[in-house]
Tab-separated table of C-alpha atoms in Angstrom:
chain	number	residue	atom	x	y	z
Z	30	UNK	CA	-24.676	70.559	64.867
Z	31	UNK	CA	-25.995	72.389	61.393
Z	32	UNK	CA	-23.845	75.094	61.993
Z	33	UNK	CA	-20.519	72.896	62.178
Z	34	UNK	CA	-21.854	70.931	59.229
Z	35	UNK	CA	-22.876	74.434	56.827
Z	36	UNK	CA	-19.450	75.341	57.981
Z	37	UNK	CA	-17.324	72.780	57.500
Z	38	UNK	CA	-19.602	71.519	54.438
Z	39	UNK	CA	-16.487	71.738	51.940
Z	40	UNK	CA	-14.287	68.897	53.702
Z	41	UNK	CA	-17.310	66.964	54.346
Z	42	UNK	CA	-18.275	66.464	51.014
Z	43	UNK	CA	-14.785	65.817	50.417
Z	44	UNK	CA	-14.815	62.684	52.585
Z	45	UNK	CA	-17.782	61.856	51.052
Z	46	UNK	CA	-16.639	62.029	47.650
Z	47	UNK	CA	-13.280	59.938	49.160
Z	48	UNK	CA	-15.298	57.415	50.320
Z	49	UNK	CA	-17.297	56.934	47.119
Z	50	UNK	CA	-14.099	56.438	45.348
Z	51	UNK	CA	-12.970	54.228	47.263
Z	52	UNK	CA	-16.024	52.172	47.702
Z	53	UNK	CA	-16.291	52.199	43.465
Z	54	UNK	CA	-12.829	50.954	43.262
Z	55	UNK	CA	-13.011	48.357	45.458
Z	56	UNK	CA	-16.181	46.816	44.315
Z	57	UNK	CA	-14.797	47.410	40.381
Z	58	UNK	CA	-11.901	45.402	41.669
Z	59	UNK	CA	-13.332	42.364	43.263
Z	60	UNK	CA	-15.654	42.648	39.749
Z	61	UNK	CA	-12.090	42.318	37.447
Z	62	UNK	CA	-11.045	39.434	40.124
Z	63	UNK	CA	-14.182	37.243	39.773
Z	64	UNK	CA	-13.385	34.889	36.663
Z	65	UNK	CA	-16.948	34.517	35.401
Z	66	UNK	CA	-17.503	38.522	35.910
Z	67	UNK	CA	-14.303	39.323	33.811
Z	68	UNK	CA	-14.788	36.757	31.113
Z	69	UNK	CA	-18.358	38.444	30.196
Z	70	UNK	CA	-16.989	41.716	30.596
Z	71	UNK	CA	-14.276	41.067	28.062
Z	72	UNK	CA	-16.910	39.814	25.905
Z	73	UNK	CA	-19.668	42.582	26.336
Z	74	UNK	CA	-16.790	44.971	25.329
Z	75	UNK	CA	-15.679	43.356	22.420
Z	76	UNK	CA	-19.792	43.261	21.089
Z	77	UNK	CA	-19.685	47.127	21.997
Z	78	UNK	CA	-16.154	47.562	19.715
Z	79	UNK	CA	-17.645	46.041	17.134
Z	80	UNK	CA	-21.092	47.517	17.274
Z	81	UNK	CA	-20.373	51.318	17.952
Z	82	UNK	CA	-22.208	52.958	15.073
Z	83	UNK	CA	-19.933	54.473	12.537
Z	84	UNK	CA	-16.175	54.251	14.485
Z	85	UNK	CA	-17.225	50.416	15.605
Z	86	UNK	CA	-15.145	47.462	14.902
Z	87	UNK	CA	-17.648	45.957	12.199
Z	88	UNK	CA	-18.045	49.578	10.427
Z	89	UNK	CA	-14.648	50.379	9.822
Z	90	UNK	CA	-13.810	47.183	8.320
Z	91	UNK	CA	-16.781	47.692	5.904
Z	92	UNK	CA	-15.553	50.614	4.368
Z	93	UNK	CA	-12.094	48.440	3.166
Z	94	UNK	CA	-12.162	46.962	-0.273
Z	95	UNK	CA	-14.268	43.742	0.381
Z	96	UNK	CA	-11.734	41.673	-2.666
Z	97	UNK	CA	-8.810	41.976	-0.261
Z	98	UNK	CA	-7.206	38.348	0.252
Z	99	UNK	CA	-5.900	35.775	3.014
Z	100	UNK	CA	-4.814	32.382	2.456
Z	101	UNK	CA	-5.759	30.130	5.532
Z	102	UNK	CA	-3.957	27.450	5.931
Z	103	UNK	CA	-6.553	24.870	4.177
Z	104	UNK	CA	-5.352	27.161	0.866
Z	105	UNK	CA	-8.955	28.399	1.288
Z	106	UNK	CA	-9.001	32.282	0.390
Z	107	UNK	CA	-11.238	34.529	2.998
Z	108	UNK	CA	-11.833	37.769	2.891
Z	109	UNK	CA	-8.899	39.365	5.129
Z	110	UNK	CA	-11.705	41.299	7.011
Z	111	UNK	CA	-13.927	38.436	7.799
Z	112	UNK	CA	-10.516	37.091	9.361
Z	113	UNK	CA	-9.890	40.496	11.481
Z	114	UNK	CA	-13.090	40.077	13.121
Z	115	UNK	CA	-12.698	36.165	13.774
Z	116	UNK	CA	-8.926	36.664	15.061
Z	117	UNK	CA	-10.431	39.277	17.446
Z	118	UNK	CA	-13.441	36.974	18.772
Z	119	UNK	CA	-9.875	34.227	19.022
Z	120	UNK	CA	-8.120	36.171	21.548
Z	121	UNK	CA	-11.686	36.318	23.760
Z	122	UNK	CA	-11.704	32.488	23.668
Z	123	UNK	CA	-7.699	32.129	24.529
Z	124	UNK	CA	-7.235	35.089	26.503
Z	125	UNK	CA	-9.070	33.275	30.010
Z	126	UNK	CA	-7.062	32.703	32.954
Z	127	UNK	CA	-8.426	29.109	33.066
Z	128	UNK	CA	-7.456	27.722	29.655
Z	129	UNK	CA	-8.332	23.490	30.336
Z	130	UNK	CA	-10.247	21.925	33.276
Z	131	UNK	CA	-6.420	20.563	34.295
Z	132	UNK	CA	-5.862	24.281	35.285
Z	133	UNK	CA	-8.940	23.907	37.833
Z	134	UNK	CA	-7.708	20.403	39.395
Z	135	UNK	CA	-4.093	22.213	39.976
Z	136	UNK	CA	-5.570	25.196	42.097
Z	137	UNK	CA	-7.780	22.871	43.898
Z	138	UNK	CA	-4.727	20.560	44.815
Z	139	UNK	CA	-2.460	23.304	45.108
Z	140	UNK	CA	-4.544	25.036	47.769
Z	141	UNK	CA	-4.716	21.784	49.623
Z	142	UNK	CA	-1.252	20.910	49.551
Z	143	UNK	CA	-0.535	24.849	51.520
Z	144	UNK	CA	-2.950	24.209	53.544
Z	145	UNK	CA	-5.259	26.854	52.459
Z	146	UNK	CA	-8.000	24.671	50.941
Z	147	UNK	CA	-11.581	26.595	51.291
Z	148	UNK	CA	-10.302	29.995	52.061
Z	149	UNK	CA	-11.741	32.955	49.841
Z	150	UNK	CA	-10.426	36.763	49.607
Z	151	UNK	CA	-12.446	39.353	51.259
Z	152	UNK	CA	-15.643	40.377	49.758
Z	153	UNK	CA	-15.434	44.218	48.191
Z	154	UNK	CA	-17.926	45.096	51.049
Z	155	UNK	CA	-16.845	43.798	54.473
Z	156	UNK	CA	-13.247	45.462	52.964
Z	157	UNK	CA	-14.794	48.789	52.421
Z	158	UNK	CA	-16.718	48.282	55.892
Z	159	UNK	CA	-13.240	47.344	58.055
Z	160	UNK	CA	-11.842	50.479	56.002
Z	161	UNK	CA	-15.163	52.617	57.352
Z	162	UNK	CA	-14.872	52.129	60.563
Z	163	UNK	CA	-11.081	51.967	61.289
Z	164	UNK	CA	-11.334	55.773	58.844
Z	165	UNK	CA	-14.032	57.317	60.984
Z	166	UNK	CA	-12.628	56.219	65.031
Z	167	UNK	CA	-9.197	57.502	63.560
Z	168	UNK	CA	-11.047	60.824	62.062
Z	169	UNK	CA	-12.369	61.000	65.760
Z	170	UNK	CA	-8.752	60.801	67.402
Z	171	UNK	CA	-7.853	63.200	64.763
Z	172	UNK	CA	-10.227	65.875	65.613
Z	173	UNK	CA	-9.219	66.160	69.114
Z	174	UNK	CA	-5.346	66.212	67.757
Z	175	UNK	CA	-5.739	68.897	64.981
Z	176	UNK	CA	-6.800	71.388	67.702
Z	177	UNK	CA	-3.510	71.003	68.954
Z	178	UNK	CA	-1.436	70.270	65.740
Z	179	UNK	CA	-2.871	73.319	63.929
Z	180	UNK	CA	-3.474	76.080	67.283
Z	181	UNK	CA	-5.114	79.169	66.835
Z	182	UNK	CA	-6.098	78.538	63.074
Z	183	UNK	CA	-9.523	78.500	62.136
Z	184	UNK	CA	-12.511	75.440	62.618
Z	185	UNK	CA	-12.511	74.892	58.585
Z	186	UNK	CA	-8.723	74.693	58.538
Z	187	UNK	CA	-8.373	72.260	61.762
Z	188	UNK	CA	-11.134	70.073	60.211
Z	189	UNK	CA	-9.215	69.969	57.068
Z	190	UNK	CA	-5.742	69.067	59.351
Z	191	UNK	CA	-8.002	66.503	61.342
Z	192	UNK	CA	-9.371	64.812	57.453
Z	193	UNK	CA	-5.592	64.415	56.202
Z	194	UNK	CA	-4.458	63.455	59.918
Z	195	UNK	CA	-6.973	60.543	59.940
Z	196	UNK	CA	-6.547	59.059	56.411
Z	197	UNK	CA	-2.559	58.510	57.437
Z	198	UNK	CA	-3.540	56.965	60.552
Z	199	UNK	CA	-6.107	55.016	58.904
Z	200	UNK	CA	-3.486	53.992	56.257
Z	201	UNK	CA	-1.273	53.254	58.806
Z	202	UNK	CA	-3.667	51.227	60.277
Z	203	UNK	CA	-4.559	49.295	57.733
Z	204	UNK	CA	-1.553	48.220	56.582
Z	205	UNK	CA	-0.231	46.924	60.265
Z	206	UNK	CA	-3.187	44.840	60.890
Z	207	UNK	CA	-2.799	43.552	57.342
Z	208	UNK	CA	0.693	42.366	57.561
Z	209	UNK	CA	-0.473	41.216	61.845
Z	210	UNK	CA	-2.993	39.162	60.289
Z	211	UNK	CA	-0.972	37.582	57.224
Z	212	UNK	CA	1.746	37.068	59.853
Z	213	UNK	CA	-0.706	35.226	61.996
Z	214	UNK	CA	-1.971	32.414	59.696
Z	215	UNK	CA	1.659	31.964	58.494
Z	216	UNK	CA	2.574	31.679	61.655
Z	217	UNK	CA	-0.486	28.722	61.960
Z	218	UNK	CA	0.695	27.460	58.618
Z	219	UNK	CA	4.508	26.827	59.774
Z	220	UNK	CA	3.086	25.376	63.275
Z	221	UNK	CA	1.589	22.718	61.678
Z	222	UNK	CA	4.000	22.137	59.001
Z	223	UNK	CA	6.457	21.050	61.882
Z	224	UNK	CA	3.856	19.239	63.325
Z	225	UNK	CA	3.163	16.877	60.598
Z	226	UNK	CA	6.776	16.703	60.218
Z	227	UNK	CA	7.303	15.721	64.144
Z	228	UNK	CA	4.323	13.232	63.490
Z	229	UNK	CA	6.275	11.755	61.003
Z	230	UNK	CA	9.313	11.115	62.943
Z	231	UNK	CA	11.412	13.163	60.815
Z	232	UNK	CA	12.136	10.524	59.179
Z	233	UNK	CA	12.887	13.769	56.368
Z	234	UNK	CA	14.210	16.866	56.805
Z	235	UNK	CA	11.636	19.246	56.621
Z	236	UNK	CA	13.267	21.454	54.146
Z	237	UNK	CA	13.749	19.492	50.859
Z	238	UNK	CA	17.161	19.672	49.334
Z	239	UNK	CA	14.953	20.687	46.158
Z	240	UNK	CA	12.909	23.095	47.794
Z	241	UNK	CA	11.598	25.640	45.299
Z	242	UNK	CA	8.816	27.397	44.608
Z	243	UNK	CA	5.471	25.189	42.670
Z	244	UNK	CA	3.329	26.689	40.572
Z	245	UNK	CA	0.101	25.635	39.824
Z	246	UNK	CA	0.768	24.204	36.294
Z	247	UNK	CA	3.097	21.644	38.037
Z	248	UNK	CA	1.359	21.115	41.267
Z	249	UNK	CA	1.916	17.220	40.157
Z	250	UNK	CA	5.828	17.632	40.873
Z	251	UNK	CA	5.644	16.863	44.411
Z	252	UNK	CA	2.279	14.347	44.753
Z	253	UNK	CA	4.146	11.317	46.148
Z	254	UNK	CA	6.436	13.556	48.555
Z	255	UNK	CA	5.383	14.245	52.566
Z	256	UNK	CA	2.881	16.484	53.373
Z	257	UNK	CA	5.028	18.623	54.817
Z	258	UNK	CA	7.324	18.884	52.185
Z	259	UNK	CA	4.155	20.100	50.095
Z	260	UNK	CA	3.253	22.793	52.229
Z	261	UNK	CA	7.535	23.854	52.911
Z	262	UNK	CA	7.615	24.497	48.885
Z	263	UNK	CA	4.458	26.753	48.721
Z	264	UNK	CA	4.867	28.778	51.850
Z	265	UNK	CA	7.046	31.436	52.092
Z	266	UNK	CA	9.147	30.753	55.469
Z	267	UNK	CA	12.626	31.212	56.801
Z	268	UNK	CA	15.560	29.133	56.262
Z	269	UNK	CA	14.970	26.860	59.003
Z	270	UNK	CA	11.063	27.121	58.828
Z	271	UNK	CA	10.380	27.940	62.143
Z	272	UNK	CA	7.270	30.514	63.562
Z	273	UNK	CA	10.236	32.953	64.779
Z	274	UNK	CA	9.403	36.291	66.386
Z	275	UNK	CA	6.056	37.546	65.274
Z	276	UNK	CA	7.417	40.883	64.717
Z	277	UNK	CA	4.262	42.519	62.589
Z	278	UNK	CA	2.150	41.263	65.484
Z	279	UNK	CA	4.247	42.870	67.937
Z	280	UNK	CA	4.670	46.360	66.004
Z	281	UNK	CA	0.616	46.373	65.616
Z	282	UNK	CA	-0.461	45.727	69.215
Z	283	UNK	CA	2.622	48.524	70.094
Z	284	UNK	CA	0.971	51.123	68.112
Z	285	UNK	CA	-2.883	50.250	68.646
Z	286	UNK	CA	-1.901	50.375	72.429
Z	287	UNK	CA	0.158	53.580	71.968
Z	288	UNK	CA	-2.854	55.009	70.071
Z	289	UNK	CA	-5.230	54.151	72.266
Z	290	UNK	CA	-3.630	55.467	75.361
Z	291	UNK	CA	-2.865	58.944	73.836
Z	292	UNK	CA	-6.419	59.417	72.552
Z	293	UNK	CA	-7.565	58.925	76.186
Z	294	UNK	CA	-5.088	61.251	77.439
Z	295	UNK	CA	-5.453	63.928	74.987
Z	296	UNK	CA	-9.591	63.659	75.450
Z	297	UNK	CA	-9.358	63.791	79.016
Z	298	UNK	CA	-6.760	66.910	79.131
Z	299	UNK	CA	-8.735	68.301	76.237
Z	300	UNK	CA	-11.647	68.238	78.987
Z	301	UNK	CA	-10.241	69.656	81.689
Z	302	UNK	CA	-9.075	72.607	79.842
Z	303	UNK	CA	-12.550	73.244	78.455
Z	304	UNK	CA	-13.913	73.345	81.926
Z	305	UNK	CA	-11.537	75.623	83.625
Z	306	UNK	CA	-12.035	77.910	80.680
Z	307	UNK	CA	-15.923	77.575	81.203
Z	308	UNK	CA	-15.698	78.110	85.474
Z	309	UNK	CA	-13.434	81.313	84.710
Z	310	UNK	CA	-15.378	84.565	85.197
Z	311	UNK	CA	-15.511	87.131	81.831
Z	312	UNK	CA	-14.723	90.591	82.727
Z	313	UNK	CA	-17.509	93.485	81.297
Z	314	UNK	CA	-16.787	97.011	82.123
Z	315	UNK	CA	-15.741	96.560	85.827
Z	316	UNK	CA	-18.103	94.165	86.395
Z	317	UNK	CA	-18.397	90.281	85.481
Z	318	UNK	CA	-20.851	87.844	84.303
Z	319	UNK	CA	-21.175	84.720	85.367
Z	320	UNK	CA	-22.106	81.513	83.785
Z	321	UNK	CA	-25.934	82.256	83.017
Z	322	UNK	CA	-24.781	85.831	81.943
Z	323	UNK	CA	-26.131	87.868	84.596
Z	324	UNK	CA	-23.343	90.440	85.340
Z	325	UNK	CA	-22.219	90.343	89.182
Z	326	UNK	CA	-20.169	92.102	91.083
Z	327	UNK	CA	-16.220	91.575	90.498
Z	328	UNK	CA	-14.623	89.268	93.046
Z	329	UNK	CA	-11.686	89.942	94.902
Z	330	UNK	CA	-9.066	87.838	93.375
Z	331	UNK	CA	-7.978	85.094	96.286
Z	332	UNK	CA	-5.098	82.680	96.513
Z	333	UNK	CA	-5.088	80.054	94.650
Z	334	UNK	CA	-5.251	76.701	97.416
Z	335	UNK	CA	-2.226	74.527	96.524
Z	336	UNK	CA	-3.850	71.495	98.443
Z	337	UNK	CA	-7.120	71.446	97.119
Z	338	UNK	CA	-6.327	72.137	93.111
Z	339	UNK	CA	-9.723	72.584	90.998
Z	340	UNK	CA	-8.499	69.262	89.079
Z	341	UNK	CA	-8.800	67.395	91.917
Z	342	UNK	CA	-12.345	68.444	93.108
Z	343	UNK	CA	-13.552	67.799	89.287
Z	344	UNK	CA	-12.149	64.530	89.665
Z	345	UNK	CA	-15.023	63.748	92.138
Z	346	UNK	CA	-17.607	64.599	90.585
Z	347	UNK	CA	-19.769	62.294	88.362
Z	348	UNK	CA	-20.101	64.286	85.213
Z	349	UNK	CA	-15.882	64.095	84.690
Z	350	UNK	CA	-15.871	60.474	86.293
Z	351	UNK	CA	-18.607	59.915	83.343
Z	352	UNK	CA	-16.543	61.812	80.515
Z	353	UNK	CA	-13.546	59.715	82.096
Z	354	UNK	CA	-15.132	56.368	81.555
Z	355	UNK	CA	-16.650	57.562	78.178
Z	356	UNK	CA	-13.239	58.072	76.497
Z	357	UNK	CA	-11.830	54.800	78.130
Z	358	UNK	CA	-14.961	52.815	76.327
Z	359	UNK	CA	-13.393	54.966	73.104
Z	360	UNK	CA	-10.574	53.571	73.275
Z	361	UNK	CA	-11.106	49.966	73.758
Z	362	UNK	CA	-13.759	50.864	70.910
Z	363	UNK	CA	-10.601	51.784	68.605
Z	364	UNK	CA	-8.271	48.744	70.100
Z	365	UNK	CA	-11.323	46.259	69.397
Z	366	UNK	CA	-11.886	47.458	66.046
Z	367	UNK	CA	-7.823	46.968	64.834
Z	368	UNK	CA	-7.814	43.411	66.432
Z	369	UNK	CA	-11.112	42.901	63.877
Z	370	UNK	CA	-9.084	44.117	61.493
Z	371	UNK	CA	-6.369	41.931	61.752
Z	372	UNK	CA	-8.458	38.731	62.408
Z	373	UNK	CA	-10.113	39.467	59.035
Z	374	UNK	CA	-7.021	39.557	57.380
Z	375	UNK	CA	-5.505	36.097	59.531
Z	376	UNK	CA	-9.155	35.055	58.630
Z	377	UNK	CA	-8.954	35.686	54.658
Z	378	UNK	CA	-5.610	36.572	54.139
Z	379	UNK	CA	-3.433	33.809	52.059
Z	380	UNK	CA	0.377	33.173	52.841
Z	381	UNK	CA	0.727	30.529	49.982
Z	382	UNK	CA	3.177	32.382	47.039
Z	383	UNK	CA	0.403	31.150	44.510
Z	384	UNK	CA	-2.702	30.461	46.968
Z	385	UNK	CA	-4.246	34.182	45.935
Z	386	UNK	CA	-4.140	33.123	42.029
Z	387	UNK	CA	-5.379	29.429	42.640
Z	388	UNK	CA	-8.060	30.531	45.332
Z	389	UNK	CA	-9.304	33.217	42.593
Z	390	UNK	CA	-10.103	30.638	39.965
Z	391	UNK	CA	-11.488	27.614	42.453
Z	392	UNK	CA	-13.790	29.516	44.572
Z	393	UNK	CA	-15.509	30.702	41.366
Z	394	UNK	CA	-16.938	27.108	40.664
Z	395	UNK	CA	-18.375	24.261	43.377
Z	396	UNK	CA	-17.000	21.354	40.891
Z	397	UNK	CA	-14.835	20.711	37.855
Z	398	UNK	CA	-18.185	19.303	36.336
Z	399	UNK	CA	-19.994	23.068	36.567
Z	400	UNK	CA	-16.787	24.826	35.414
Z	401	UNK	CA	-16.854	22.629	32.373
Z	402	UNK	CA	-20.359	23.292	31.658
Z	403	UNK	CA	-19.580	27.259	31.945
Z	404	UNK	CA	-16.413	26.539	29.602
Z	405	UNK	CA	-19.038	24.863	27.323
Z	406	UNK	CA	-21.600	27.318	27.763
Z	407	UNK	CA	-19.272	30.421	27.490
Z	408	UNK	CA	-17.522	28.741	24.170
Z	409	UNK	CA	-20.988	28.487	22.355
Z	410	UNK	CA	-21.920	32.277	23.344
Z	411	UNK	CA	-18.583	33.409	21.562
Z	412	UNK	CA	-19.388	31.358	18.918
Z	413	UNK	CA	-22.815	32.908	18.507
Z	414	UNK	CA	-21.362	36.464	18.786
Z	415	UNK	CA	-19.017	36.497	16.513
Z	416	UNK	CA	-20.785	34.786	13.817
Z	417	UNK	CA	-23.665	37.585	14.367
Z	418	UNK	CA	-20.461	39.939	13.821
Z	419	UNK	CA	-19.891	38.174	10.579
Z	420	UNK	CA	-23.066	38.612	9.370
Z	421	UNK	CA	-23.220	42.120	10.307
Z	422	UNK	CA	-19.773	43.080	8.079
Z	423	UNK	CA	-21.151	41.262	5.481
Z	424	UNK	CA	-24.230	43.301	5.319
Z	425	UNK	CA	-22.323	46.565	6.071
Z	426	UNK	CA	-20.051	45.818	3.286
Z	427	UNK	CA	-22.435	45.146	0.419
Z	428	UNK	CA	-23.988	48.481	1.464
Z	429	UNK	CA	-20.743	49.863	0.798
Z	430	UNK	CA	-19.860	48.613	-2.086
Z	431	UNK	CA	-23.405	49.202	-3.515
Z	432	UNK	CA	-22.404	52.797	-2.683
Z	433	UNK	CA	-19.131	52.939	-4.201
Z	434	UNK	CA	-19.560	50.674	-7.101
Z	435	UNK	CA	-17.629	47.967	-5.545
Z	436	UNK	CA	-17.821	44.429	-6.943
Z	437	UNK	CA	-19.381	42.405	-3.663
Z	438	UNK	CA	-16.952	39.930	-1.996
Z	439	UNK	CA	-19.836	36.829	-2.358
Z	440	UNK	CA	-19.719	37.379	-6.420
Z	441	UNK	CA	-16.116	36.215	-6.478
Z	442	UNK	CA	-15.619	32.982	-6.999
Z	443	UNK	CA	-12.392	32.644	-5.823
Z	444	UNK	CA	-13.645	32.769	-1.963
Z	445	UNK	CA	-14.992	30.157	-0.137
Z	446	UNK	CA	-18.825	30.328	0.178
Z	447	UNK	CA	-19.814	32.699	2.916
Z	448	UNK	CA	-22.215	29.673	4.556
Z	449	UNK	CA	-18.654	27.673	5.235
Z	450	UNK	CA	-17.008	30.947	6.332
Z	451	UNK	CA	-18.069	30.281	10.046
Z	452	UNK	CA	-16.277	31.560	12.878
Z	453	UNK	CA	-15.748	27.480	14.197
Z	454	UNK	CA	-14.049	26.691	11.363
Z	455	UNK	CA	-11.786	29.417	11.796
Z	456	UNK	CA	-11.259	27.784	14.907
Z	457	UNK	CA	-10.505	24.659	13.655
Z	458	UNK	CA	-8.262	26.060	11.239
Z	459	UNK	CA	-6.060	27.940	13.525
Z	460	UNK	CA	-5.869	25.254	16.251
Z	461	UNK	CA	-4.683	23.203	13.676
Z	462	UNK	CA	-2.099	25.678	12.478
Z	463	UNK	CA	-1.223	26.836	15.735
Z	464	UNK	CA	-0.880	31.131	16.278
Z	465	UNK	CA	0.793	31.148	12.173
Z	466	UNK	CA	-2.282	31.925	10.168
Z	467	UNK	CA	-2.459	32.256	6.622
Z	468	UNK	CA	-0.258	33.945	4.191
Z	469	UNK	CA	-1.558	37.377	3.765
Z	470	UNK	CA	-2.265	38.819	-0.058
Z	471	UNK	CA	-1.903	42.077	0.246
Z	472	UNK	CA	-3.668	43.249	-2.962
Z	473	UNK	CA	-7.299	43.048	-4.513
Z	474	UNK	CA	-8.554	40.282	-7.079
Z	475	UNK	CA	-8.925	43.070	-9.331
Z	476	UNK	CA	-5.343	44.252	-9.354
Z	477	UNK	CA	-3.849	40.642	-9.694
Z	478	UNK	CA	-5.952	40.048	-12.766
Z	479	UNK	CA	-4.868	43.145	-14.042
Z	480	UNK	CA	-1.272	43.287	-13.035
């Protein structure tokens, strides 16, 4: 076993670093899809812009003239680099997915309506663990195939055949139980659609005439409306909304089957090859050695018996009879692991055309009440940052100006005083203004007294 691994240490540090990758990009992307995760990541990067020494945010803006001009729109003048930083720390506040509780109530009812209420997406782990194990029992099948796919070629280069052999069956894989599974709870989805709708009476078609796709801004549209006619507008069915042929579920099983018989065949014959080579006699110098290496006389070469082939006395014994039921138990192993797969994915999987989105920014928060207390809570943080940025330019700047014989931006009278330069009543300026701003006065207080 150490020799195979010191030979074949290249490709398995390879997989290793494969896996790694993959394991980094999956957790960094269930990170980027958790709201509260994202929101103070957007924030933590926009404190690191700003406080980078020297090429930061805060430092570059401190080396501008600090008599440079904007009008807000209460005809208030700011300095226009107090008013970079605040419009930056403005697009961390209105850049959230979520942007009034009204947002939450919609992806709570919206999930309800399709019928998807209380399901969450997979967890970065349990994905990277399906993806594990479905990788390594189809490295295993690929092993026993690259042998055959790559004869006569070296163990290094058939281990390297076997690696890119079982990442396209994994791939494979994974994508047919994914679509098996989303098929499946569709399939649930549309069953009981048309079983509300038979409940009903039909007193409806259960289509709507108007039947188009919701999103979750407007989830109201359709509140007084059937419940089936809720589910018929966020579900992606066919024309007549019927289960149909599950044709994902029937390509999967097809290939897991197919898979699973050929591994057992090609393990089995793989087998019996290996021990006719082993029963054979080698030839040394007229004489032969047999399987302890002790060299023996040659034998005279008989007839091979037609009616009693060496296949069929290995059959009887019980070390093939164990390899036999050995690489049966792999490949139920292999066929049990895909139908985990695709129950995972029937399991957390969303068929809704907006149930991913809404399900992303419900499961984050128990209640409207503790999202609004985040909201809160986040706000006031921002708030706090950015007038910490503030202060930060300000004392930056007079250091430049001090340097460069700069007049300081608080000696002019002409600005508002810095303790009512605030980054709230920015806020409260803009909001009122909408995305306009001020009009910009693109030249120092110096040069328009002069000029």
């Amino acid at each position: 076993m150490s020799e195979w691994i010191s030979a074949n240490w290249g490709v398995i540090g390879n997989v290793l670093l494969v896996l790694s990758l993959v394991a980094f990009a999956l957790i960094a992307r269930a990170a980027w899809r958790n709201y509260r995760i994202r929101e103070a990541l957007k924030l933590q990067w926009m404190l690191l812009r700003c406080r980078f020494p020297w090429a930061g945010l805060t430092s570059r803006l401190a080396r501008k003239h600090p008599l440079r001009l904007h009008m807000m729109p209460d005809e208030t003048l700011w300095p226009t680099v107090e008013v970079r930083i605040c419009s930056q720390f403005r697009k961390i506040c209105e850049s959230s997915g979520l942007l009034t509780p009204e947002s939450y109530s919609n992806a709570r009812s919206y999930l309800r309506k399709a019928g998807e209420a209380g399901r969450k997406e997979l967890g970065a782990l349990s994905t990277f663990g399906i993806l594990a194990l479905i990788a390594v029992e189809a490295l295993i099948l690929a092993l026993v195939v690259s042998g055959y796919t790559v004869p006569g070629s070296s163990e290094a280069i058939q281990t390297g055949g076997a690696f890119i052999i079982g990442t396209l069956l994994a791939a494979v894989l994974m994508f047919l139980t994914h679509q098996a599974g989303k098929e499946w709870h569709l399939r649930r989805l549309v069953s009981s659609a048309r079983e509300k709708w038979e409940s009903d009476d039909r007193r409806f078609p259960l289509c709507p005439e108007d039947k188009r796709d919701i999103e979750i801004d407007e989830d109201g549209y359709d509140d007084e409306h059937p419940a089936y006619h809720q589910m018929t507008r966020r579900i992606r069915g066919n024309r007549h909304f019927t289960a149909g042929f599950p044709g994902w579920l029937a390509a999967c099983l097809a290939f897991i089957v197919f898979l699973a018989y050929e591994g057992y065949s090609i393990r089995q014959h793989t087998y019996e090859q290996q021990r006719v080579e082993q029963a054979q006699p080698v030839e040394t110098e007229g004489l032969v050695q047999d399987n302890s290496g002790a060299p023996v006389a040659a034998p005279v070469p008989a007839a091979p018996d037609a009616s009693a082939p060496l296949a069929a006395s290995a059959a009887e014994t019980p070390e093939w009879r164990a390899h036999s039921d050995t690489f049966l138990l792999l490949a139920v192993l292999f066929c049990a692991l895909q139908l985990i797969s695709a129950w995972v994915n029937f399991h957390f999987g969303f068929a809704g055309i907006h149930s991913k989105a809404a399900a992303r920014i419900v499961n984050c928060f128990s209640t409207l009440g503790e999202y609004e207390a985040w909201r809160r809570q986040r706000r006031e943080g921002i708030v706090y940052e950015a007038n910490e940025a503030l202060s930060q330019l300000r004392s930056k700047q007079d250091r430049y100006a001090h340097k460069r014989g700069w007049p300081s931006g608080d000696q002019s009278e002409r600005f508002l005083p810095k303790e009512k330069r605030t980054f709230e009543r920015y806020l409260q300026m803009e909001q009122q203004e909408g995305d306009g701003g001020g009009e910009r006065i693109p030249f120092t207080l110096a040069e328009r007294e002069t000029g």
